[in-house]
CSV table of C-alpha atoms in Angstrom, one decimal:
chain,number,residue,atom,x,y,z
O,210,MET,CA,-128.7,20.3,45.7
O,211,ALA,CA,-128.1,24.0,45.6
O,212,ARG,CA,-125.6,25.6,43.2
O,213,VAL,CA,-122.6,27.3,44.9
O,214,ALA,CA,-120.6,30.1,43.3
O,215,TYR,CA,-117.7,32.3,44.2
O,216,LEU,CA,-117.3,36.0,43.4
O,217,PRO,CA,-113.5,36.7,42.9
O,218,GLY,CA,-112.1,39.6,45.0
O,219,LEU,CA,-111.3,41.9,42.1
O,220,ALA,CA,-114.8,41.6,40.7
O,221,MET,CA,-116.2,42.1,44.2
O,222,ARG,CA,-114.3,45.4,44.6
O,223,ARG,CA,-115.3,46.6,41.2
O,224,ILE,CA,-119.0,45.7,41.8
O,225,ALA,CA,-119.0,47.3,45.3
O,226,ASP,CA,-117.5,50.6,44.2
O,227,PRO,CA,-120.8,52.3,43.2
O,228,TYR,CA,-122.5,51.3,46.5
O,229,PRO,CA,-122.4,53.9,49.4
O,230,GLY,CA,-120.0,53.4,52.3
O,231,ARG,CA,-116.4,52.2,52.4
O,232,ALA,CA,-116.7,49.9,55.4
O,233,GLU,CA,-116.1,46.3,54.6
O,234,THR,CA,-118.8,44.6,56.6
O,235,ASP,CA,-120.3,41.1,56.3
O,236,ALA,CA,-123.7,42.7,55.7
O,237,ARG,CA,-122.5,44.9,52.9
O,238,ASP,CA,-120.5,42.1,51.3
O,239,ALA,CA,-123.5,39.8,51.4
O,240,PHE,CA,-125.6,42.5,49.7
O,241,VAL,CA,-123.0,43.1,47.0
O,242,ILE,CA,-122.7,39.3,46.3
O,243,ALA,CA,-126.5,38.8,46.2
O,244,ASP,CA,-126.9,41.8,43.9
O,245,ALA,CA,-124.1,40.4,41.6
O,246,ALA,CA,-125.8,37.0,41.6
O,247,ARG,CA,-129.1,38.6,40.6
O,248,GLY,CA,-127.9,41.2,38.1
O,249,LEU,CA,-124.5,40.0,36.9
O,250,PRO,CA,-124.5,36.2,37.1
O,251,HIS,CA,-121.6,35.9,34.6
O,252,THR,CA,-119.2,37.4,37.3
O,253,LEU,CA,-119.7,34.4,39.6
O,254,ARG,CA,-117.5,31.3,39.3
O,255,PRO,CA,-119.0,27.9,40.0
O,256,VAL,CA,-117.5,26.0,42.9
O,257,ASP,CA,-117.3,22.2,43.2
O,258,VAL,CA,-119.5,21.1,46.1
O,259,SER,CA,-118.3,17.5,46.6
O,260,ASP,CA,-118.7,15.9,50.0
O,261,GLU,CA,-115.0,16.3,50.6
O,262,ALA,CA,-115.1,20.0,49.9
O,263,LEU,CA,-118.1,20.4,52.2
O,264,ALA,CA,-116.2,18.5,54.9
O,265,GLU,CA,-113.2,20.8,54.5
O,266,LEU,CA,-115.5,23.8,54.7
O,267,ASP,CA,-117.1,22.5,57.9
O,268,VAL,CA,-113.6,22.2,59.4
O,269,LEU,CA,-112.7,25.7,58.4
O,270,VAL,CA,-115.9,27.1,59.8
O,271,GLY,CA,-115.2,25.3,63.0
O,272,PHE,CA,-111.8,26.9,63.2
O,273,ASP,CA,-113.3,30.3,62.5
O,274,ASP,CA,-115.9,29.8,65.2
O,275,ASP,CA,-113.2,28.7,67.7
O,276,LEU,CA,-111.0,31.7,66.9
O,277,ALA,CA,-113.9,34.1,67.2
O,278,GLY,CA,-114.8,32.6,70.6
O,279,GLU,CA,-111.1,32.8,71.7
O,280,ALA,CA,-110.9,36.5,70.7
O,281,THR,CA,-114.0,37.2,72.7
O,282,ARG,CA,-112.7,35.3,75.7
O,283,ILE,CA,-109.4,37.1,75.6
O,284,ALA,CA,-111.1,40.5,75.3
O,285,ASN,CA,-113.3,39.7,78.3
O,286,ARG,CA,-110.3,38.5,80.3
O,287,ILE,CA,-108.5,41.7,79.6
O,288,ARG,CA,-111.5,43.7,80.6
O,289,GLY,CA,-111.9,41.7,83.8
O,290,LEU,CA,-108.3,42.2,84.7
O,291,LEU,CA,-108.4,45.9,83.9
O,292,THR,CA,-111.6,46.2,86.0
O,293,GLY,CA,-109.8,44.5,88.9
O,294,VAL,CA,-106.7,46.7,88.6
O,295,HIS,CA,-108.1,50.1,87.7
O,296,PRO,CA,-112.0,50.3,87.5
O,297,ALA,CA,-112.0,54.0,86.5
O,298,LEU,CA,-109.8,53.3,83.4
O,299,GLU,CA,-111.9,50.4,82.4
O,300,ARG,CA,-115.0,52.6,82.6
O,301,ALA,CA,-113.3,55.3,80.5
O,302,ILE,CA,-112.1,52.8,77.9
O,303,GLY,CA,-115.3,50.7,77.9
O,304,PRO,CA,-116.1,48.9,74.7
O,305,ARG,CA,-112.9,50.3,73.0
O,306,ILE,CA,-110.8,47.9,75.0
O,307,ALA,CA,-110.2,45.6,72.0
O,308,HIS,CA,-109.2,48.5,69.7
O,309,PRO,CA,-105.6,48.1,68.5
O,310,ALA,CA,-104.6,51.6,69.6
O,311,VAL,CA,-105.9,51.0,73.2
O,312,LEU,CA,-104.1,47.6,73.4
O,313,GLU,CA,-100.9,49.2,72.0
O,314,LEU,CA,-101.1,52.0,74.6
O,315,LEU,CA,-101.7,49.6,77.5
O,316,SER,CA,-98.8,47.3,76.4
O,317,ARG,CA,-96.3,50.1,75.7
O,318,CYS,CA,-97.0,51.9,79.0
O,319,GLY,CA,-97.3,48.9,81.2
O,320,GLY,CA,-100.9,49.3,82.1
O,321,PRO,CA,-102.8,52.0,84.0
O,322,THR,CA,-99.9,53.0,86.3
O,323,GLY,CA,-97.6,53.5,83.3
O,324,ILE,CA,-100.2,55.7,81.6
O,325,ALA,CA,-100.5,57.8,84.7
O,326,LYS,CA,-96.7,58.5,84.9
O,327,PRO,CA,-95.7,62.0,83.9
O,328,ARG,CA,-93.6,62.0,80.7
O,329,PRO,CA,-92.4,64.7,78.3
O,330,CYS,CA,-94.5,63.6,75.3
O,331,ALA,CA,-98.3,63.5,75.3
O,332,ALA,CA,-98.5,60.1,73.5
O,333,PRO,CA,-96.0,57.4,72.7
O,334,ARG,CA,-94.6,57.5,69.2
O,335,THR,CA,-94.4,54.5,67.0
O,336,GLY,CA,-91.5,52.3,68.0
O,337,SER,CA,-90.8,54.1,71.3
O,338,ARG,CA,-91.6,53.1,74.8
O,339,CYS,CA,-93.4,55.3,77.4
């Protein structure tokens, strides 16, 4: 059976500091963890790998997969609705449809027609409505 270990968050951040880039991506995190396992094995904490723990991990991974699928489904649904209502806006927004700022703008202004309405300010301020 393979040994399983955990790299605590604080140690992870300290080890990751000298590496280029600030983005927290899965690929970068995996590289930092692998490098720590190879060069600094004392920073890793052993994890109990009982059958019960593996079963719990399987359940958690299943939840994560379900949530990722649901997020994709919702983003595709929003894109499909926006395409049906206002194709030009969907073309302009494109892959940025799931960006929090775009979703906030659409929700505050009531969709494409609300965005097109003339108003005194160029963009909605935090906490205000269009």
